[in-house]
Tab-separated table of C-alpha atoms in Angstrom:
chain	number	residue	atom	x	y	z
A	1	GLN	CA	0.000	0.000	0.000
A	2	VAL	CA	0.987	3.573	-0.638
A	3	GLN	CA	-0.259	6.518	1.372
A	4	LEU	CA	-0.448	9.994	-0.156
A	5	VAL	CA	-0.867	13.259	1.711
A	6	GLU	CA	-1.436	16.557	-0.090
A	7	SER	CA	-0.886	20.048	1.264
A	8	GLY	CA	-0.626	23.613	0.021
A	9	GLY	CA	-4.138	24.419	-1.108
A	10	GLY	CA	-5.867	27.653	-0.245
A	11	LEU	CA	-7.595	30.785	-1.488
A	12	VAL	CA	-5.847	32.940	-4.086
A	13	GLN	CA	-6.861	35.731	-6.427
A	14	ALA	CA	-6.981	35.220	-10.164
A	15	GLY	CA	-3.504	35.556	-11.626
A	16	GLY	CA	-1.888	34.339	-8.444
A	17	SER	CA	0.169	31.247	-7.698
A	18	LEU	CA	0.101	28.261	-5.375
A	19	ARG	CA	2.322	25.252	-4.861
A	20	LEU	CA	0.803	21.915	-3.903
A	21	SER	CA	2.850	19.173	-2.274
A	22	CYS	CA	2.286	15.419	-2.178
A	23	ALA	CA	4.199	13.218	0.222
A	24	ALA	CA	4.130	9.485	-0.427
A	25	SER	CA	4.857	6.793	2.150
A	26	GLY	CA	4.603	3.033	2.391
A	27	ARG	CA	5.545	0.811	-0.558
A	28	THR	CA	6.660	3.737	-2.681
A	29	PHE	CA	9.374	1.680	-4.395
A	30	SER	CA	6.634	-0.070	-6.361
A	31	THR	CA	5.134	3.061	-7.905
A	32	ASN	CA	5.801	3.943	-11.529
A	33	ALA	CA	4.054	7.286	-11.866
A	34	MET	CA	2.510	10.023	-9.788
A	35	GLY	CA	-0.033	12.530	-10.908
A	36	TRP	CA	-2.425	15.289	-9.991
A	37	PHE	CA	-6.144	15.328	-10.670
A	38	ARG	CA	-8.827	17.818	-9.744
A	39	GLN	CA	-12.557	17.760	-9.221
A	40	ALA	CA	-14.839	20.777	-9.250
A	41	PRO	CA	-18.348	20.648	-7.745
A	42	GLY	CA	-20.722	18.790	-10.011
A	43	LYS	CA	-17.972	17.700	-12.376
A	44	GLU	CA	-16.001	14.537	-12.918
A	45	ARG	CA	-12.482	14.147	-11.677
A	46	GLU	CA	-10.088	15.294	-14.379
A	47	PHE	CA	-6.424	14.778	-15.069
A	48	VAL	CA	-4.038	17.681	-14.511
A	49	ALA	CA	-0.438	16.458	-14.734
A	50	ALA	CA	1.698	13.333	-14.321
A	51	ILE	CA	5.351	12.446	-13.931
A	52	GLY	CA	7.093	9.121	-14.396
A	53	ARG	CA	8.688	8.262	-11.098
A	54	ARG	CA	11.840	6.777	-12.605
A	55	SER	CA	11.852	8.223	-16.119
A	56	GLY	CA	10.868	11.733	-15.180
A	57	THR	CA	8.638	11.883	-18.258
A	58	ILE	CA	5.991	14.577	-17.826
A	59	TYR	CA	2.548	15.052	-19.317
A	60	TYR	CA	0.014	17.871	-18.847
A	61	ALA	CA	-3.616	18.432	-19.594
A	62	ASP	CA	-4.051	21.055	-22.304
A	63	SER	CA	-5.984	23.274	-19.910
A	64	VAL	CA	-2.966	23.774	-17.642
A	65	LYS	CA	-0.063	23.502	-20.085
A	66	GLY	CA	2.233	26.508	-19.765
A	67	ARG	CA	0.761	27.515	-16.399
A	68	PHE	CA	1.305	24.473	-14.163
A	69	THR	CA	4.548	22.614	-13.510
A	70	ILE	CA	4.863	19.169	-11.947
A	71	PHE	CA	8.212	18.252	-10.449
A	72	ARG	CA	9.816	15.918	-7.968
A	73	GLY	CA	11.466	17.110	-4.820
A	74	ASN	CA	14.870	16.198	-3.497
A	75	ALA	CA	13.090	13.628	-1.384
A	76	GLU	CA	12.257	10.903	-3.883
A	77	ASN	CA	8.784	10.388	-2.523
A	78	THR	CA	7.600	13.977	-2.852
A	79	VAL	CA	5.902	15.509	-5.867
A	80	TYR	CA	4.895	19.125	-6.311
A	81	LEU	CA	2.501	21.025	-8.537
A	82	ARG	CA	3.415	24.639	-9.109
A	83	MET	CA	0.375	26.563	-10.350
A	84	ASN	CA	0.834	30.005	-11.901
A	85	SER	CA	-1.612	32.397	-13.577
A	86	LEU	CA	-4.488	30.775	-11.757
A	87	LYS	CA	-8.007	31.250	-13.105
A	88	PRO	CA	-11.376	30.923	-11.370
A	89	GLU	CA	-11.996	27.794	-13.443
A	90	ASP	CA	-9.023	26.161	-11.713
A	91	THR	CA	-11.094	26.075	-8.519
A	92	ALA	CA	-11.399	22.459	-7.410
A	93	VAL	CA	-10.275	19.864	-4.933
A	94	TYR	CA	-6.851	18.706	-6.088
A	95	TYR	CA	-5.867	15.084	-5.568
A	96	CYS	CA	-2.480	13.428	-5.671
A	97	ALA	CA	-2.436	9.950	-7.211
A	98	ALA	CA	0.068	7.161	-7.791
A	99	ARG	CA	0.112	3.870	-9.640
A	100	ASP	CA	2.081	0.653	-9.605
A	101	ARG	CA	1.145	-0.419	-13.108
A	102	LEU	CA	3.615	0.353	-15.864
A	103	LEU	CA	1.424	2.348	-18.247
A	104	ALA	CA	2.156	5.044	-20.785
A	105	ILE	CA	2.408	8.472	-19.216
A	106	ARG	CA	-0.627	9.440	-21.295
A	107	SER	CA	-2.797	6.927	-19.454
A	108	VAL	CA	-4.638	9.659	-17.617
A	109	GLN	CA	-7.979	8.215	-16.569
A	110	ALA	CA	-8.699	8.083	-12.863
A	111	TYR	CA	-8.940	4.284	-13.077
A	112	ASP	CA	-5.345	4.172	-14.307
A	113	TYR	CA	-4.213	5.139	-10.811
A	114	ASP	CA	-4.148	2.887	-7.767
A	115	TYR	CA	-3.637	5.199	-4.806
A	116	TRP	CA	-5.193	8.531	-3.889
A	117	GLY	CA	-4.705	11.255	-1.331
A	118	GLN	CA	-7.511	12.935	0.559
A	119	GLY	CA	-7.414	16.076	-1.574
A	120	THR	CA	-6.712	19.735	-0.924
A	121	GLN	CA	-9.017	22.613	-1.813
A	122	VAL	CA	-7.869	25.292	-4.231
A	123	THR	CA	-10.140	28.298	-4.627
A	124	VAL	CA	-9.384	31.065	-7.126
A	125	SER	CA	-11.389	34.251	-6.727
A	126	SER	CA	-12.108	36.583	-9.621
């Protein structure tokens, strides 16, 4: 099992920035990718960004490309999401996810991931 804990959410004005953190623990050696998803009220959970844990390959949703950056910390089991130029439509609960299965980085459905954090709220005011 892998446990994921997110932090760093909050309230920010449009155009502002936030950095989310995800700390993984447990059987982290078995994971092949980590990612970020988000879910707004009344909407389905959607993919945001992913990074291959060993390869470092990165993939973004078109809606965040050029504004968000996913990166790994010095601690191997930590992943960050730097969010710049935030828009009100970025408001959502953001979830960290990880998977053991060796899938293409573009496998970005929620069911492609095995482990989930509890989520952290990001609210962008206009």
